[in-house]
Short mmCIF file of C-alpha atoms and ligand atoms in Angstrom, two decimals:
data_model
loop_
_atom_site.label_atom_id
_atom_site.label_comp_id
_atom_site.label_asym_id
_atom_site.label_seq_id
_atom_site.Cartn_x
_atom_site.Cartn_y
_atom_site.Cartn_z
CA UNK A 1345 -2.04 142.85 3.94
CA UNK A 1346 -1.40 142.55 7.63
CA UNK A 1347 -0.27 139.28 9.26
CA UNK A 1348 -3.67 138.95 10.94
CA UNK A 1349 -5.92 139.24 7.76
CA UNK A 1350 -3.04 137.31 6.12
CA UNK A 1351 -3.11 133.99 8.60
CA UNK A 1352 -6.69 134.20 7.49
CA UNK A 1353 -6.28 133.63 4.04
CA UNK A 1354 -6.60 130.12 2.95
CA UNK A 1355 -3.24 129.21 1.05
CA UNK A 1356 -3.10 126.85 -1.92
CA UNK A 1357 0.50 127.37 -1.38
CA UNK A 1358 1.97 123.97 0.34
CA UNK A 1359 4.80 121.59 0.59
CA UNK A 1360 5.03 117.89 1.26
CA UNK A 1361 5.64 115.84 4.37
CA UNK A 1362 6.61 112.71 5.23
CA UNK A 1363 4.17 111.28 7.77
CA UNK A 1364 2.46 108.35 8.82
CA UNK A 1365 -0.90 108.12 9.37
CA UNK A 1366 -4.06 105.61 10.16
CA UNK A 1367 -6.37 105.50 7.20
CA UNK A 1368 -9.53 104.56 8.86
CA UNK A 1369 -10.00 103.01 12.70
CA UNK A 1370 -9.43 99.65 12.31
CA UNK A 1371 -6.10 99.98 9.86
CA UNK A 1372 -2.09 99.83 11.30
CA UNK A 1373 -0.49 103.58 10.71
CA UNK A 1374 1.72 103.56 7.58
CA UNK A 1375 4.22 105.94 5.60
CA UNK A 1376 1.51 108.76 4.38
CA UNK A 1377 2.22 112.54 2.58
CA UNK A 1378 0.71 115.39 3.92
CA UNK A 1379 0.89 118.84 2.85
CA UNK A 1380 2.29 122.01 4.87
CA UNK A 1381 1.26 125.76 4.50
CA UNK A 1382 3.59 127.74 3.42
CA UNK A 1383 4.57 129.53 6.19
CA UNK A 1384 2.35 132.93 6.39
CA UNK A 1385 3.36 136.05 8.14
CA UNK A 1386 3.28 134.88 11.69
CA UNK A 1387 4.33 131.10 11.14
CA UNK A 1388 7.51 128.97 12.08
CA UNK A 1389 8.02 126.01 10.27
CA UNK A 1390 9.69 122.98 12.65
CA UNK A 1391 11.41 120.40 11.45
CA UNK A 1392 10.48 117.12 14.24
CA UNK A 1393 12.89 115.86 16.36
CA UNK A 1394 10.56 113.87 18.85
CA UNK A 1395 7.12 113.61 19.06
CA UNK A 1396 5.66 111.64 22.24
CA UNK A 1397 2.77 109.20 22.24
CA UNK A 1398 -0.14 109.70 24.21
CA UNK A 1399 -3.06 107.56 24.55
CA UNK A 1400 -5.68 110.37 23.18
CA UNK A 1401 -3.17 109.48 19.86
CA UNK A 1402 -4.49 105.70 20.11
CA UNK A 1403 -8.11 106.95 21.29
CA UNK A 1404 -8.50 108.79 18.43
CA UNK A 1405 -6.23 106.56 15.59
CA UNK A 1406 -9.33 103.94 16.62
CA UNK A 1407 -11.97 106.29 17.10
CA UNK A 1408 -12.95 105.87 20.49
CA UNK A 1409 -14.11 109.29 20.90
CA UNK A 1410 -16.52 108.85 17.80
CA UNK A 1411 -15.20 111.99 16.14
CA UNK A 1412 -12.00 111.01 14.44
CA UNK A 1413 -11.29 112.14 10.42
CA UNK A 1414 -8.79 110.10 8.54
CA UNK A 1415 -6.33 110.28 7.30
CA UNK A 1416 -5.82 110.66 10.89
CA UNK A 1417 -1.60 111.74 11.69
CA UNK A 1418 -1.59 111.57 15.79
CA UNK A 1419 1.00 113.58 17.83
CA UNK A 1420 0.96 116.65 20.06
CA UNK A 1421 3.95 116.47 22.03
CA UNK A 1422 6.30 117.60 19.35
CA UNK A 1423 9.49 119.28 19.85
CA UNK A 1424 11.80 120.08 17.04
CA UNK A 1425 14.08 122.94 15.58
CA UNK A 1426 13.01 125.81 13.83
CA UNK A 1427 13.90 125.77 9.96
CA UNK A 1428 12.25 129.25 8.39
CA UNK A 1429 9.91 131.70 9.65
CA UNK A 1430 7.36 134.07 8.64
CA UNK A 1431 8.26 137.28 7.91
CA UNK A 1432 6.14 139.30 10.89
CA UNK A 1433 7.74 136.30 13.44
CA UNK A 1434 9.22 138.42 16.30
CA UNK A 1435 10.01 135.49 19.10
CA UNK A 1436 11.77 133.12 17.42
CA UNK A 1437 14.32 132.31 14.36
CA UNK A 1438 16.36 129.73 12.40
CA UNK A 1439 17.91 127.13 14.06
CA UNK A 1440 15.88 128.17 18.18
CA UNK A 1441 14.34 124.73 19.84
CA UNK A 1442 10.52 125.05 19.76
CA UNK A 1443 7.83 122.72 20.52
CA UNK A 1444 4.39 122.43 20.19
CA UNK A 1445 1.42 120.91 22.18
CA UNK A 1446 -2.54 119.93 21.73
CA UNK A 1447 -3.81 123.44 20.10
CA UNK A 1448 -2.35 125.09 17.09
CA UNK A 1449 -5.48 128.15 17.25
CA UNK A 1450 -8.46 129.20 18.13
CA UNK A 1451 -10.33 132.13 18.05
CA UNK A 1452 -8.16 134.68 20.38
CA UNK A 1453 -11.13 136.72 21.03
CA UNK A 1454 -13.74 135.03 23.01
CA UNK A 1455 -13.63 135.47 26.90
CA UNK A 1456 -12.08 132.08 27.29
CA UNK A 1457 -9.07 132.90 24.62
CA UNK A 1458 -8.73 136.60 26.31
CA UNK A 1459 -7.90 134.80 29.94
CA UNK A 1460 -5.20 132.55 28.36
CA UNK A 1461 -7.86 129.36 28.61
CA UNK A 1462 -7.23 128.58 24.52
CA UNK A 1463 -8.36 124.87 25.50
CA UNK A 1464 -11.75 126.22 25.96
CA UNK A 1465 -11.77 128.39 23.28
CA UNK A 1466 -16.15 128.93 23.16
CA UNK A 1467 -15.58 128.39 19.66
CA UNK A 1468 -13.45 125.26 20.17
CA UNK A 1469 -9.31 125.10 19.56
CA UNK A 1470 -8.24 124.07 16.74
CA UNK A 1471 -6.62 121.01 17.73
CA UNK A 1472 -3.10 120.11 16.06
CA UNK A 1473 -4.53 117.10 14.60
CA UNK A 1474 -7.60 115.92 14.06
CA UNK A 1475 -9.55 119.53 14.38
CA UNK A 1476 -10.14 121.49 10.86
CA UNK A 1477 -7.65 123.01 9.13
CA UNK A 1478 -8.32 126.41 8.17
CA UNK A 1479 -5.76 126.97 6.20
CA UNK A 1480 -5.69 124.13 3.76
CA UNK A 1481 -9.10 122.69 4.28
CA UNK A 1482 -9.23 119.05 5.45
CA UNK A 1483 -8.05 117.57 8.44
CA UNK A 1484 -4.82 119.27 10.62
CA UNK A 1485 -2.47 116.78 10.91
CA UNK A 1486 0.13 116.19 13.98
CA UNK A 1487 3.65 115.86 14.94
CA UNK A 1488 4.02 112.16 13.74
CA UNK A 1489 5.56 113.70 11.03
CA UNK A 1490 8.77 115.40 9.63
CA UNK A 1491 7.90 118.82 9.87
CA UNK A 1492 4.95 121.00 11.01
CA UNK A 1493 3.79 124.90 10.13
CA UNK A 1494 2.33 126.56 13.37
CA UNK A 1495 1.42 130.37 14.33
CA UNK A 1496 4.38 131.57 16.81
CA UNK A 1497 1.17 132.04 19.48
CA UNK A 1498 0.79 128.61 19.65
CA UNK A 1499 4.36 127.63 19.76
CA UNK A 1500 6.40 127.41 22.92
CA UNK A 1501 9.71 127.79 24.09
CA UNK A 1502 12.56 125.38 24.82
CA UNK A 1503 15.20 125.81 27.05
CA UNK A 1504 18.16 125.16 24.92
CA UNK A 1505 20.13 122.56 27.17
CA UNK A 1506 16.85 120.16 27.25
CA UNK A 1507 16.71 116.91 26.98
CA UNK A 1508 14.47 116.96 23.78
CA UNK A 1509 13.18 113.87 23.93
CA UNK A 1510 12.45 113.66 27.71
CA UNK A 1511 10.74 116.95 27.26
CA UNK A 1512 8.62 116.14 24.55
CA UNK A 1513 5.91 114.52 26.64
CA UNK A 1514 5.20 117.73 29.09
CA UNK A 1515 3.71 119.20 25.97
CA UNK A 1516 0.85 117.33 26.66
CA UNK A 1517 1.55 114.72 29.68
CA UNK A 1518 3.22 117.58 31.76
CA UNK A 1519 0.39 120.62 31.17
CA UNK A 1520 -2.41 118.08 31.12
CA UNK A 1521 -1.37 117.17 35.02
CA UNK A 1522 0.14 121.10 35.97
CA UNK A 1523 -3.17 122.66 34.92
CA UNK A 1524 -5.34 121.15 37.39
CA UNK A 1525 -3.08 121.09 39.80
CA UNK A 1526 -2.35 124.64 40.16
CA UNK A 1527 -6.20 124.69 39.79
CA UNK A 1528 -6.92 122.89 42.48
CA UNK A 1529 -3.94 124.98 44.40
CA UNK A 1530 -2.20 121.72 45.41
CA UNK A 1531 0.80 122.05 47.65
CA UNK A 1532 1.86 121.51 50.93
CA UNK A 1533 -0.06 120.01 53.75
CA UNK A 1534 -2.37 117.99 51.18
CA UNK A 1535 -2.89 114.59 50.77
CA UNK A 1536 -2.85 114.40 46.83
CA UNK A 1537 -4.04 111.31 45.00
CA UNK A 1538 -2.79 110.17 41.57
CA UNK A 1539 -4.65 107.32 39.86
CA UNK A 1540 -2.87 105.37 36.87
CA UNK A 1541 1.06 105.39 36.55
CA UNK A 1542 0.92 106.06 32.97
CA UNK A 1543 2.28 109.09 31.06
CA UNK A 1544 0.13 111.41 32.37
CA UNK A 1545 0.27 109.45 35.95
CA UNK A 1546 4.00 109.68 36.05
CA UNK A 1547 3.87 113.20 35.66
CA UNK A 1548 1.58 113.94 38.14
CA UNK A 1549 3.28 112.11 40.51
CA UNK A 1550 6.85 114.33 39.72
CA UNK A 1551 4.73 118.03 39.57
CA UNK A 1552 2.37 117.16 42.95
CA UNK A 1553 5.86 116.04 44.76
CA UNK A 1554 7.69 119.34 43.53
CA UNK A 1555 4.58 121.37 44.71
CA UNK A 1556 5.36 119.69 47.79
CA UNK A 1557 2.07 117.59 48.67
CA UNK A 1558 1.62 114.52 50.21
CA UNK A 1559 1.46 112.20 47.02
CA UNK A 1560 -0.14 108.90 46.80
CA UNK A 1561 -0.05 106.95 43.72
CA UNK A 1562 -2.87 104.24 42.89
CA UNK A 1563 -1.78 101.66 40.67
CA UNK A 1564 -3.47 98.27 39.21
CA UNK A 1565 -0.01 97.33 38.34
CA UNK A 1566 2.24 95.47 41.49
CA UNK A 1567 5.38 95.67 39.45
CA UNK A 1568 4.60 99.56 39.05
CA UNK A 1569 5.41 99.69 42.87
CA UNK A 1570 8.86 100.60 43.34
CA UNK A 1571 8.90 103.23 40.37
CA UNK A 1572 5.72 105.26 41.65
CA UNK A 1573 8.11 105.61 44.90
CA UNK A 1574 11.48 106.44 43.11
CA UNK A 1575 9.22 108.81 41.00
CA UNK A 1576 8.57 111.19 44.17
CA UNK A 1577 5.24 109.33 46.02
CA UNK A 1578 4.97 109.49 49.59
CA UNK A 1579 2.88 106.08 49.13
CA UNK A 1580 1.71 103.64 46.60
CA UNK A 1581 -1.43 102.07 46.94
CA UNK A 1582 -2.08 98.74 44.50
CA UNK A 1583 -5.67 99.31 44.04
CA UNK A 1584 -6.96 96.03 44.04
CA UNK A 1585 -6.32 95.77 47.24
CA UNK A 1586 -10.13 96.67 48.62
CA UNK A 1587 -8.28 96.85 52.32
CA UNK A 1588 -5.59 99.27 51.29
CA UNK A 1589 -7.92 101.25 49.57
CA UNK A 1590 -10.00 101.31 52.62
CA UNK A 1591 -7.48 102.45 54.93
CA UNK A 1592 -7.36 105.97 52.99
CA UNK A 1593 -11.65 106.35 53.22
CA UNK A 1594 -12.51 110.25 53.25
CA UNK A 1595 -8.81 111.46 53.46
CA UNK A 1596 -7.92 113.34 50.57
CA UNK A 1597 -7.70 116.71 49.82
CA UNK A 1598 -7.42 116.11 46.05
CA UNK A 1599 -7.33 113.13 43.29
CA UNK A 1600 -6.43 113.36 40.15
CA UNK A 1601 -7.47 110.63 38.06
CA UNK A 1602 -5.29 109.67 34.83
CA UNK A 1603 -6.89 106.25 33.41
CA UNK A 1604 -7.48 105.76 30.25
CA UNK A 1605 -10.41 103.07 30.29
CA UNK A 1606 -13.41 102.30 32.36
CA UNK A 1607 -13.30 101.27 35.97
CA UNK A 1608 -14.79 102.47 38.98
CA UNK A 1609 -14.80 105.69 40.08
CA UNK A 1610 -16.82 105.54 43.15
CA UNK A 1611 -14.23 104.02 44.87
CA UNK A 1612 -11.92 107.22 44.33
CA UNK A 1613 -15.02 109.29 45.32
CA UNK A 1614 -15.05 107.54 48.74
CA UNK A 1615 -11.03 108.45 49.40
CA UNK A 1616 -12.16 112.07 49.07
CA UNK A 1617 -12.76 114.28 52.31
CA UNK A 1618 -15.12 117.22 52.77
CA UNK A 1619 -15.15 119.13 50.26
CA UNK A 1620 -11.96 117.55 48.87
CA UNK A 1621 -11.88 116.93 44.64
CA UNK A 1622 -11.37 114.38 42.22
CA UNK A 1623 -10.77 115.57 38.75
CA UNK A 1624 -11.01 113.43 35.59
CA UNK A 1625 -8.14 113.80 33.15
CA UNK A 1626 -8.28 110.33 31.45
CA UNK A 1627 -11.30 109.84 29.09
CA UNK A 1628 -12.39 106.74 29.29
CA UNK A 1629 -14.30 105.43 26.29
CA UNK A 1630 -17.70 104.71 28.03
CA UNK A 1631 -19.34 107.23 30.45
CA UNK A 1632 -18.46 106.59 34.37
CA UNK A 1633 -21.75 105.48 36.45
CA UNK A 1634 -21.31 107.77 39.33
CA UNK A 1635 -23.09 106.69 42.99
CA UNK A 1636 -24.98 110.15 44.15
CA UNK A 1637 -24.45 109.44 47.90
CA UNK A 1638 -20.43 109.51 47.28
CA UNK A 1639 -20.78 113.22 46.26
CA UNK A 1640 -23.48 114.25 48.86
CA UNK A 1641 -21.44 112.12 51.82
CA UNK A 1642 -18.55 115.22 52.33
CA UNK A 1643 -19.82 118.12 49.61
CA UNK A 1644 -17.39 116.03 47.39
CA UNK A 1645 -16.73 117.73 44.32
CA UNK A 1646 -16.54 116.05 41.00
CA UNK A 1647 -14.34 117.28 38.50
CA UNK A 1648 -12.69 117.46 34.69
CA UNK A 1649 -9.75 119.26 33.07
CA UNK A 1650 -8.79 119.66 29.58
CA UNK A 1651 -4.76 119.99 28.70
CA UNK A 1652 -3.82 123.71 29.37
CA UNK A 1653 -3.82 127.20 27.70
CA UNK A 1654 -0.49 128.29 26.34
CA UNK A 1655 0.57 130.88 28.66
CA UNK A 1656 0.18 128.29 31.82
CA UNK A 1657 2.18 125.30 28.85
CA UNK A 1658 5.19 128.07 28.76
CA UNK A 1659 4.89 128.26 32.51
CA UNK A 1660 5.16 124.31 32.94
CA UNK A 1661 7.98 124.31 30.45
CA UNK A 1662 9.80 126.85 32.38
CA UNK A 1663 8.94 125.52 35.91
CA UNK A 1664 10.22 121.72 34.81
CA UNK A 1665 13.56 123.12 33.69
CA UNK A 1666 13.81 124.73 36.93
CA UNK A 1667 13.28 121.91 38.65
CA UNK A 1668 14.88 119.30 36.74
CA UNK A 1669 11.32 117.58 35.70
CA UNK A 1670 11.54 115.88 32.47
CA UNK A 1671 9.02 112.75 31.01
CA UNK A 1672 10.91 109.12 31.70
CA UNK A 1673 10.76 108.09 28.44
CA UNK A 1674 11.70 104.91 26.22
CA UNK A 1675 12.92 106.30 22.81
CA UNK A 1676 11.37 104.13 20.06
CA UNK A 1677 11.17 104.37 15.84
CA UNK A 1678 8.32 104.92 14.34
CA UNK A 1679 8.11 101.50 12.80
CA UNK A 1680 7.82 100.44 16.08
CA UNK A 1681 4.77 102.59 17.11
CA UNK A 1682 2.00 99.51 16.51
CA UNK A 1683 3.78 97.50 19.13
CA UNK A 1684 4.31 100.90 21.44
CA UNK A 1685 -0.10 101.09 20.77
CA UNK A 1686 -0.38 97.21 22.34
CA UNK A 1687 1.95 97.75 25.01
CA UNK A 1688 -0.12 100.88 26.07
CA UNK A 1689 -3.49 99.23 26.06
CA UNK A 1690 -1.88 96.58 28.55
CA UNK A 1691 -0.55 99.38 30.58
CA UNK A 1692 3.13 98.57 30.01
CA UNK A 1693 4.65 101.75 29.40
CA UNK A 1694 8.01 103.47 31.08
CA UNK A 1695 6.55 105.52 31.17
CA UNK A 1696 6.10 107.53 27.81
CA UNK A 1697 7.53 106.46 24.18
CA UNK A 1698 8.39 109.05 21.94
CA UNK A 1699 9.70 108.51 18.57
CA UNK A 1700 12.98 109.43 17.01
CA UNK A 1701 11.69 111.50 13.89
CA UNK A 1702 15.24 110.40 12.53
CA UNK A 1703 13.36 106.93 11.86
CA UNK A 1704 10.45 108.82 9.76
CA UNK A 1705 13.58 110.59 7.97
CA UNK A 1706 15.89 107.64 6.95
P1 NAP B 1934 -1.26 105.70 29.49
O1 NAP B 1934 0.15 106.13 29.42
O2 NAP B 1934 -1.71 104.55 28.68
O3 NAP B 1934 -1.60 105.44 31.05
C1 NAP B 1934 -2.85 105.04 31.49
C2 NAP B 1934 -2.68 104.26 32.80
O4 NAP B 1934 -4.00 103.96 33.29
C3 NAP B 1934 -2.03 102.90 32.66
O5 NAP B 1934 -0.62 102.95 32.64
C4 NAP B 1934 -2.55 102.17 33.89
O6 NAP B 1934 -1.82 102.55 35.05
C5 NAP B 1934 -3.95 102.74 34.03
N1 NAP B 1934 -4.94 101.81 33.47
C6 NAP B 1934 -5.00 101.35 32.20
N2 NAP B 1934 -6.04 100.52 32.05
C7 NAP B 1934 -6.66 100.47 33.23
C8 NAP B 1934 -7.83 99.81 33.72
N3 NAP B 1934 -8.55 99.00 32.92
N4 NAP B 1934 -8.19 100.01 35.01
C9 NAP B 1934 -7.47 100.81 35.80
N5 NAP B 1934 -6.34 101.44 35.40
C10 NAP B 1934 -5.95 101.28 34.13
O7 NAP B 1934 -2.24 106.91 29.09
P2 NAP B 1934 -1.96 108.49 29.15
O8 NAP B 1934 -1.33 108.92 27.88
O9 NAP B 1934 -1.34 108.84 30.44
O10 NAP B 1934 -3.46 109.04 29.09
C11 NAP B 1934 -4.37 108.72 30.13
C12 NAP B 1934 -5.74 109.19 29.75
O11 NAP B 1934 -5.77 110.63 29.75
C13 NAP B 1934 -6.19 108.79 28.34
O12 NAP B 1934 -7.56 108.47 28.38
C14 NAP B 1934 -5.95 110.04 27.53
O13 NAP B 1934 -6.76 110.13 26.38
C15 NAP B 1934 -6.32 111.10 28.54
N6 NAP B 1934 -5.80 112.43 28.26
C16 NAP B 1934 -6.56 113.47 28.65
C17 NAP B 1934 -6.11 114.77 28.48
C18 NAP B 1934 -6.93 115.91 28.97
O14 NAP B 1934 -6.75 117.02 28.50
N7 NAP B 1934 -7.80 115.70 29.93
C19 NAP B 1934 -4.86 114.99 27.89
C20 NAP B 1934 -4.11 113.90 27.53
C21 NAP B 1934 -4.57 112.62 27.73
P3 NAP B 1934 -1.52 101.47 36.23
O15 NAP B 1934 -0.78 100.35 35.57
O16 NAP B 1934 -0.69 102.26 37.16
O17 NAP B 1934 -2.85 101.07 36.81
ZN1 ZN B 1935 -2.13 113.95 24.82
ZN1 ZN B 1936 -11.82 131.45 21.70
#
């Protein structure tokens, strides 16, 4: 059997993993057992050193998004060490760094898949939780966990002097922001907006200062001030502020807009010059009300962006190790992750947690 028709094959074949999951949207996570493939032909098996926390991990733990399957194990910014692989696995071996992001397959043959755009895989990416599993039926579970079985396509590389746990976050926090802007070509000469110092804000804010635009960072949070500058913006703008705000009318080239819940968009439209951008990465739980005359005033585009393929997640990787970019992070346990969940609904994060897997271990 070839590794392709094998990886098809549904295995019965698993192990079990220590994990810790929510077991419907309303319930605390707590210690859970999952089962791993065995790893097939083409699979690495990683034991977990970090995994980060995004907020798509509390979205989804409380079904925000309406499509959430429990058991539900978050985490998608995993990065761990490589403990056995498959025996057709060519790029990497016992005891390599590897890490893994948002997608753990899709199809590989649709147009989208072909042109290294897995996130928008026609026939959707299989998500590294909360998608289907095709191997073991059920749910796929993620990296809040001790150990994970994924397809060497879908895993990436580490550099091997990386801060592990500062680099877990790109896997998600890092590709989500890179993606759209290398899109959107930002670089020098532009006046590039960032809305939300958050995880994915404060990465933003790092990759649009490397790519050497003008960066302004819009905040709700006063206190968040100082760090949005020491973090590479040109400017910080406290967005309450309806005067500050006004200052920048019709002047950017490009937004990018990283909040997690519902405010008001329109007044981010109106920063936007001719034909500038904003682009949506946070997903709000409720749908935006969006005032037509701020898109006809200026040919203002409005915009969205989903993570990254894997190709462009390698290139992030490779382009943050070159430049010294890693997540600021605040290293927690994963009894602690409840408390980490409040703290991010209040917006008090510095400016990603990512948990020890040691604590899932002991
Ligand atoms: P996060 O760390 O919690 O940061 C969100 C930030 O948004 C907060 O720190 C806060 O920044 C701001 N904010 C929060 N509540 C607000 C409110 N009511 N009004 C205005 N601003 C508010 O979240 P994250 O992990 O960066 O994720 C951000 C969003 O992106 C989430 O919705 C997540 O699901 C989504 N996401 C999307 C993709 C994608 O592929 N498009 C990938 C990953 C995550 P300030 O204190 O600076 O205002
Ligand atoms: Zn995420
Ligand atoms: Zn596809």
């Amino acid at each position: 059997m070839s590794a392709s028709t094998e990886s098809l094959v549904a295995s019965s074949a698993a192990t079990t993993a220590k994990a810790w999951a929510a077991q419907s949207a309303t319930s605390a996570l707590a210690p859970f057992s999952i089962e791993r493939r065995e790893p097939l032909a083409s699979d690495v098996v990683i034991d977990i050193l970090y995994c980060g926390v995004c907020h798509s991990d509390l979205h989804q733990v409380r079904d925000e998004w309406h499509n959430s399957i429990y058991p539900l194990v978050p985490g998608h910014e995993i990065v761990g060490r490589v403990v056995k692989t498959g025996r057709g696995v060519t790029r990497f071996k016992e005891g390599d760094l590897a890490a893994v992001g948002c997608m753990v397959d899709s199809c590989r043959v649709c147009p989208s898949c072909r042109a290294g755009l897995e996130q928008y895989c026609e026939h959707s990416p299989t998500f590294t939780y909360n998608s289907e599993d095709k191997h073991l039926g059920g749910p796929t579970f993620g990296g809040y966990a001790e150990s994970i079985v994924v397809d060497e396509a879908f895993t990436l590389k580490i550099s091997p002097g990386a801060d592990l746990a500062a680099t877990a976050p790109l896997l998600c926090a890092g590709i989500t922001t890179y993606s759209p802007l290398r899109h959107w070509k930002v670089g020098p000469g532009q006046k590039v907006g960032i809305v939300g110092l958050g995880g994915l804000g404060h990465m933003g804010v790092k990759l649009a200062h490397a790519f050497g635009a003008h960066v302004v960072l819009f905040t709700t949070s006063p206190a968040k001030v100082a760090d949005g500058l020491r973090l590479g913006a040109d400017e910080v703008v406290v967005s309450k502020n309806a005067d500050e705000m006004r200052r920048h009318a019709s002047s950017f080239d490009f937004i990018l807009d990283a909040v997690s819940a519902n405010h008001d968009i329109n007044a981010y439209l109106s920063l936007i010059k001719l034909d500038g951008t904003l682009t949506l990465v946070g997903v709000p739980e409720a749908p935006l009300p969006v005032a037509a005359f701020n898109l006809l005033i200026g040919r203002r585009q409005f915009a969205g962006s989903c993570i990254g393929g894997i190709a462009e997640t390698q290139e992030m990787l490779d382009f943050c190790a070159e430049h010294n970019i890693v997540s600021d992070v605040e290293i927690i346990g994963i009894g602690q992750i409840d408390e980490a969940y409040q703290r991010l609904v209040k917006g008090d994060v510095k400016y990603r947690f990512v948990i020890d897997m040691a604590s899932l271990k002991g």
